[in-house]
Short mmCIF file of N, CA and C in Angstrom, two decimals:
data_model
loop_
_atom_site.label_atom_id
_atom_site.label_comp_id
_atom_site.label_asym_id
_atom_site.label_seq_id
_atom_site.Cartn_x
_atom_site.Cartn_y
_atom_site.Cartn_z
N MET A 986 174.02 175.84 99.41
CA MET A 986 173.02 176.87 99.28
C MET A 986 171.64 176.25 99.53
N PRO A 987 170.84 176.82 100.42
CA PRO A 987 169.53 176.23 100.72
C PRO A 987 168.56 176.40 99.55
N ASN A 988 167.63 175.47 99.49
CA ASN A 988 166.61 175.50 98.44
C ASN A 988 165.30 176.08 98.95
N ASN A 989 165.40 176.97 99.92
CA ASN A 989 164.18 177.58 100.45
C ASN A 989 163.61 178.56 99.45
N LYS A 990 162.31 178.49 99.31
CA LYS A 990 161.63 179.41 98.41
C LYS A 990 160.64 180.22 99.22
N LYS A 991 160.49 181.45 98.87
CA LYS A 991 159.50 182.30 99.52
C LYS A 991 158.25 182.35 98.66
N PHE A 992 157.12 182.15 99.30
CA PHE A 992 155.85 182.21 98.61
C PHE A 992 155.02 183.33 99.20
N THR A 993 154.30 184.00 98.36
CA THR A 993 153.41 185.05 98.81
C THR A 993 151.99 184.62 98.48
N ASN A 994 151.15 184.60 99.49
CA ASN A 994 149.75 184.23 99.29
C ASN A 994 148.94 185.50 99.09
N VAL A 995 148.34 185.61 97.93
CA VAL A 995 147.51 186.76 97.62
C VAL A 995 146.08 186.26 97.47
N GLU A 996 145.22 186.68 98.38
CA GLU A 996 143.83 186.27 98.28
C GLU A 996 143.14 187.09 97.21
N LYS A 997 142.34 186.40 96.42
CA LYS A 997 141.68 187.05 95.30
C LYS A 997 140.22 186.62 95.32
N GLN A 998 139.34 187.58 95.42
CA GLN A 998 137.92 187.25 95.43
C GLN A 998 137.47 186.99 94.01
N ILE A 999 136.90 185.81 93.79
CA ILE A 999 136.41 185.50 92.45
C ILE A 999 134.91 185.26 92.44
N PHE A 1000 134.31 185.02 93.60
CA PHE A 1000 132.88 184.78 93.67
C PHE A 1000 132.16 186.03 94.14
N PHE A 1001 131.00 186.28 93.58
CA PHE A 1001 130.22 187.47 93.88
C PHE A 1001 128.81 187.03 94.23
N GLY A 1002 128.30 187.46 95.36
CA GLY A 1002 126.94 187.10 95.74
C GLY A 1002 126.82 185.67 96.19
N ASP A 1003 125.58 185.20 96.26
CA ASP A 1003 125.34 183.87 96.79
C ASP A 1003 124.67 182.93 95.78
N TYR A 1004 124.88 183.17 94.50
CA TYR A 1004 124.36 182.27 93.48
C TYR A 1004 124.98 180.89 93.68
N PRO A 1005 124.22 179.81 93.49
CA PRO A 1005 124.77 178.47 93.72
C PRO A 1005 126.04 178.19 92.91
N LEU A 1006 127.01 177.66 93.60
CA LEU A 1006 128.29 177.30 92.98
C LEU A 1006 128.29 175.80 92.75
N ILE A 1007 128.51 175.41 91.51
CA ILE A 1007 128.65 173.99 91.18
C ILE A 1007 129.96 173.84 90.42
N SER A 1008 130.78 172.92 90.88
CA SER A 1008 132.05 172.67 90.20
C SER A 1008 132.26 171.17 90.08
N GLN A 1009 133.13 170.80 89.16
CA GLN A 1009 133.50 169.40 89.01
C GLN A 1009 134.81 169.34 88.25
N PRO A 1010 135.56 168.27 88.44
CA PRO A 1010 136.80 168.14 87.67
C PRO A 1010 136.49 167.69 86.24
N LEU A 1011 137.18 168.30 85.29
CA LEU A 1011 137.06 167.94 83.88
C LEU A 1011 138.44 167.62 83.35
N THR A 1012 138.55 166.62 82.51
CA THR A 1012 139.80 166.33 81.83
C THR A 1012 139.84 167.16 80.56
N VAL A 1013 140.80 168.07 80.47
CA VAL A 1013 140.90 168.97 79.32
C VAL A 1013 141.92 168.45 78.32
N LYS A 1014 141.60 168.59 77.05
CA LYS A 1014 142.50 168.14 75.97
C LYS A 1014 143.56 169.16 75.64
N THR A 1015 143.34 170.42 76.04
CA THR A 1015 144.33 171.48 75.81
C THR A 1015 144.67 172.11 77.16
N ALA A 1016 145.81 172.74 77.25
CA ALA A 1016 146.21 173.41 78.49
C ALA A 1016 145.28 174.59 78.75
N VAL A 1017 144.94 174.80 80.02
CA VAL A 1017 144.12 175.94 80.42
C VAL A 1017 144.77 176.58 81.63
N GLU A 1018 144.44 177.84 81.86
CA GLU A 1018 144.90 178.52 83.07
C GLU A 1018 143.69 179.02 83.84
N ALA A 1019 143.89 179.36 85.09
CA ALA A 1019 142.79 179.82 85.92
C ALA A 1019 142.09 181.00 85.25
N GLY A 1020 140.77 180.91 85.13
CA GLY A 1020 140.00 181.98 84.51
C GLY A 1020 139.67 181.74 83.04
N ASP A 1021 140.29 180.76 82.42
CA ASP A 1021 139.98 180.45 81.02
C ASP A 1021 138.56 179.89 80.91
N VAL A 1022 137.89 180.22 79.82
CA VAL A 1022 136.61 179.60 79.51
C VAL A 1022 136.93 178.24 78.89
N ILE A 1023 136.27 177.22 79.40
CA ILE A 1023 136.44 175.86 78.87
C ILE A 1023 135.28 175.61 77.92
N GLY A 1024 135.63 175.17 76.72
CA GLY A 1024 134.62 174.85 75.72
C GLY A 1024 134.52 173.35 75.53
N VAL A 1025 133.48 172.94 74.84
CA VAL A 1025 133.29 171.52 74.54
C VAL A 1025 133.15 171.38 73.03
N ASP A 1026 133.68 170.29 72.48
CA ASP A 1026 133.57 170.07 71.04
C ASP A 1026 132.39 169.13 70.74
N ALA A 1027 132.18 168.82 69.48
CA ALA A 1027 131.06 167.98 69.06
C ALA A 1027 131.13 166.56 69.62
N SER A 1028 132.32 166.11 69.99
CA SER A 1028 132.49 164.76 70.53
C SER A 1028 132.43 164.72 72.05
N GLY A 1029 132.24 165.88 72.70
CA GLY A 1029 132.15 165.91 74.16
C GLY A 1029 133.49 166.07 74.85
N ASN A 1030 134.53 166.46 74.12
CA ASN A 1030 135.84 166.71 74.72
C ASN A 1030 135.92 168.16 75.18
N TYR A 1031 136.71 168.41 76.23
CA TYR A 1031 136.85 169.75 76.79
C TYR A 1031 138.22 170.32 76.49
N GLY A 1032 138.27 171.62 76.26
CA GLY A 1032 139.53 172.32 76.02
C GLY A 1032 139.31 173.81 76.13
N LYS A 1033 140.37 174.58 75.98
CA LYS A 1033 140.27 176.03 76.05
C LYS A 1033 139.34 176.53 74.95
N TYR A 1034 138.34 177.31 75.34
CA TYR A 1034 137.34 177.84 74.40
C TYR A 1034 138.01 178.65 73.30
N ASN A 1035 137.56 178.41 72.08
CA ASN A 1035 138.00 179.18 70.92
C ASN A 1035 136.85 179.19 69.94
N LYS A 1036 136.27 180.36 69.72
CA LYS A 1036 135.05 180.44 68.91
C LYS A 1036 135.23 179.98 67.47
N SER A 1037 136.47 179.95 66.97
CA SER A 1037 136.67 179.58 65.58
C SER A 1037 137.46 178.28 65.40
N ALA A 1038 137.68 177.56 66.49
CA ALA A 1038 138.45 176.31 66.37
C ALA A 1038 137.59 175.13 66.86
N THR A 1039 138.16 174.26 67.64
CA THR A 1039 137.50 173.02 68.04
C THR A 1039 136.50 173.18 69.18
N TYR A 1040 136.88 173.87 70.25
CA TYR A 1040 136.06 173.95 71.46
C TYR A 1040 135.20 175.21 71.43
N THR A 1041 134.13 175.15 70.66
CA THR A 1041 133.37 176.34 70.31
C THR A 1041 132.15 176.61 71.19
N THR A 1042 131.75 175.66 72.02
CA THR A 1042 130.58 175.85 72.88
C THR A 1042 131.05 176.04 74.31
N PRO A 1043 130.82 177.21 74.92
CA PRO A 1043 131.24 177.44 76.30
C PRO A 1043 130.58 176.43 77.24
N TYR A 1044 131.36 175.92 78.21
CA TYR A 1044 130.84 174.91 79.12
C TYR A 1044 131.12 175.24 80.59
N ALA A 1045 132.29 175.83 80.88
CA ALA A 1045 132.69 176.07 82.27
C ALA A 1045 133.80 177.11 82.30
N ILE A 1046 134.23 177.46 83.53
CA ILE A 1046 135.37 178.34 83.74
C ILE A 1046 136.40 177.55 84.54
N ALA A 1047 137.66 177.59 84.11
CA ALA A 1047 138.72 176.90 84.84
C ALA A 1047 138.99 177.61 86.16
N TYR A 1048 138.93 176.88 87.25
CA TYR A 1048 139.22 177.43 88.56
C TYR A 1048 140.72 177.44 88.81
N GLU A 1049 141.42 176.54 88.15
CA GLU A 1049 142.87 176.42 88.28
C GLU A 1049 143.45 176.04 86.93
N GLY A 1050 144.73 176.19 86.79
CA GLY A 1050 145.38 175.80 85.56
C GLY A 1050 145.58 174.30 85.48
N ALA A 1051 145.68 173.79 84.26
CA ALA A 1051 145.93 172.36 84.05
C ALA A 1051 146.62 172.18 82.70
N GLU A 1052 147.47 171.18 82.64
CA GLU A 1052 148.14 170.84 81.39
C GLU A 1052 147.18 170.02 80.53
N ALA A 1053 147.50 169.90 79.25
CA ALA A 1053 146.70 169.09 78.34
C ALA A 1053 146.60 167.66 78.84
N SER A 1054 145.43 167.07 78.70
CA SER A 1054 145.13 165.70 79.12
C SER A 1054 145.17 165.49 80.63
N LYS A 1055 145.03 166.55 81.39
CA LYS A 1055 144.99 166.48 82.85
C LYS A 1055 143.64 166.97 83.34
N GLN A 1056 143.32 166.65 84.61
CA GLN A 1056 142.08 167.12 85.20
C GLN A 1056 142.23 168.56 85.69
N CYS A 1057 141.15 169.30 85.55
CA CYS A 1057 141.09 170.70 85.94
C CYS A 1057 139.82 170.90 86.76
N SER A 1058 139.91 171.64 87.86
CA SER A 1058 138.70 172.01 88.59
C SER A 1058 137.98 173.06 87.76
N ALA A 1059 136.72 172.79 87.46
CA ALA A 1059 135.95 173.67 86.59
C ALA A 1059 134.70 174.15 87.30
N ILE A 1060 134.37 175.42 87.11
CA ILE A 1060 133.18 176.02 87.69
C ILE A 1060 132.07 175.94 86.63
N LEU A 1061 130.99 175.23 86.97
CA LEU A 1061 129.89 175.05 86.03
C LEU A 1061 128.81 176.12 86.18
N THR A 1062 128.52 176.52 87.42
CA THR A 1062 127.58 177.62 87.66
C THR A 1062 128.12 178.46 88.81
N ALA A 1063 127.99 179.77 88.71
CA ALA A 1063 128.43 180.68 89.77
C ALA A 1063 128.19 182.11 89.33
N TYR A 1064 128.29 182.99 90.30
CA TYR A 1064 128.27 184.44 90.07
C TYR A 1064 129.70 184.87 90.33
N LEU A 1065 130.43 185.24 89.28
CA LEU A 1065 131.87 185.49 89.36
C LEU A 1065 132.23 186.96 89.17
N VAL A 1066 133.34 187.34 89.77
CA VAL A 1066 133.92 188.66 89.52
C VAL A 1066 134.51 188.61 88.10
N GLU A 1067 134.09 189.53 87.26
CA GLU A 1067 134.48 189.49 85.84
C GLU A 1067 135.99 189.52 85.63
N SER A 1068 136.72 190.20 86.49
CA SER A 1068 138.17 190.31 86.29
C SER A 1068 138.88 188.95 86.42
N PHE A 1069 138.24 187.95 87.03
CA PHE A 1069 138.84 186.62 87.14
C PHE A 1069 138.80 185.88 85.81
N VAL A 1070 137.77 186.12 85.03
CA VAL A 1070 137.55 185.37 83.78
C VAL A 1070 138.35 186.02 82.65
N LEU A 1071 139.06 185.19 81.91
CA LEU A 1071 139.88 185.68 80.79
C LEU A 1071 139.00 185.76 79.54
N LEU A 1072 138.50 186.95 79.29
CA LEU A 1072 137.59 187.20 78.18
C LEU A 1072 138.34 187.78 76.98
N PRO A 1073 137.77 187.68 75.78
CA PRO A 1073 138.41 188.27 74.59
C PRO A 1073 138.54 189.79 74.74
N SER A 1074 139.52 190.37 74.11
CA SER A 1074 139.72 191.81 74.21
C SER A 1074 138.77 192.59 73.30
N ASP A 1075 138.31 191.96 72.21
CA ASP A 1075 137.37 192.62 71.31
C ASP A 1075 136.02 192.80 72.03
N PRO A 1076 135.51 194.04 72.12
CA PRO A 1076 134.26 194.29 72.86
C PRO A 1076 133.06 193.49 72.37
N THR A 1077 132.94 193.30 71.05
CA THR A 1077 131.81 192.55 70.50
C THR A 1077 131.90 191.08 70.88
N GLU A 1078 133.10 190.49 70.73
CA GLU A 1078 133.30 189.08 71.10
C GLU A 1078 133.12 188.89 72.60
N LYS A 1079 133.59 189.85 73.38
CA LYS A 1079 133.46 189.79 74.83
C LYS A 1079 131.99 189.76 75.23
N LEU A 1080 131.17 190.63 74.65
CA LEU A 1080 129.75 190.69 74.95
C LEU A 1080 129.05 189.38 74.56
N LYS A 1081 129.37 188.86 73.38
CA LYS A 1081 128.75 187.61 72.92
C LYS A 1081 129.10 186.44 73.85
N LEU A 1082 130.35 186.37 74.28
CA LEU A 1082 130.76 185.29 75.17
C LEU A 1082 130.08 185.43 76.53
N LYS A 1083 129.97 186.64 77.04
CA LYS A 1083 129.27 186.86 78.31
C LYS A 1083 127.81 186.42 78.21
N GLN A 1084 127.18 186.68 77.07
CA GLN A 1084 125.79 186.26 76.86
C GLN A 1084 125.69 184.74 76.83
N GLU A 1085 126.64 184.08 76.19
CA GLU A 1085 126.65 182.61 76.14
C GLU A 1085 126.87 182.03 77.54
N LEU A 1086 127.75 182.64 78.32
CA LEU A 1086 128.00 182.16 79.68
C LEU A 1086 126.76 182.29 80.55
N ARG A 1087 125.99 183.36 80.37
CA ARG A 1087 124.74 183.54 81.13
C ARG A 1087 123.77 182.41 80.86
N LYS A 1088 123.73 181.93 79.64
CA LYS A 1088 122.80 180.86 79.27
C LYS A 1088 123.09 179.56 80.01
N ILE A 1089 124.34 179.37 80.45
CA ILE A 1089 124.70 178.13 81.15
C ILE A 1089 124.90 178.34 82.64
N GLY A 1090 124.47 179.51 83.16
CA GLY A 1090 124.51 179.72 84.60
C GLY A 1090 125.80 180.29 85.14
N LEU A 1091 126.59 180.91 84.28
CA LEU A 1091 127.82 181.59 84.71
C LEU A 1091 127.62 183.09 84.51
N PHE A 1092 127.46 183.80 85.61
CA PHE A 1092 127.17 185.22 85.58
C PHE A 1092 128.40 186.01 86.01
N LEU A 1093 128.72 187.07 85.28
CA LEU A 1093 129.89 187.89 85.56
C LEU A 1093 129.48 189.28 85.98
N ARG A 1094 130.20 189.79 86.96
CA ARG A 1094 129.93 191.17 87.40
C ARG A 1094 131.24 191.86 87.68
#
């Protein structure tokens, strides 16, 4: 039996407008998926943002998924399509996080 796999390429627009895009690889301490907000802790470590746990300060958006202790392509500044970013479902938390992202040059539309 052949091991051929079929792949479907779905293009997804994640950038909006011409705001400067700056990205860099970050080593994350926790697993992240594309669109996750990456937070930083008091010691300068990066991981999936969680307002009530360790990585409480928003720093970047994951461009791709990565396992814990691996490098992840991270977007530091950009104008992004909001549907790409994995935001909290609570409207109040969502608004607060969007405001924090604006402060670091990550704009969502």
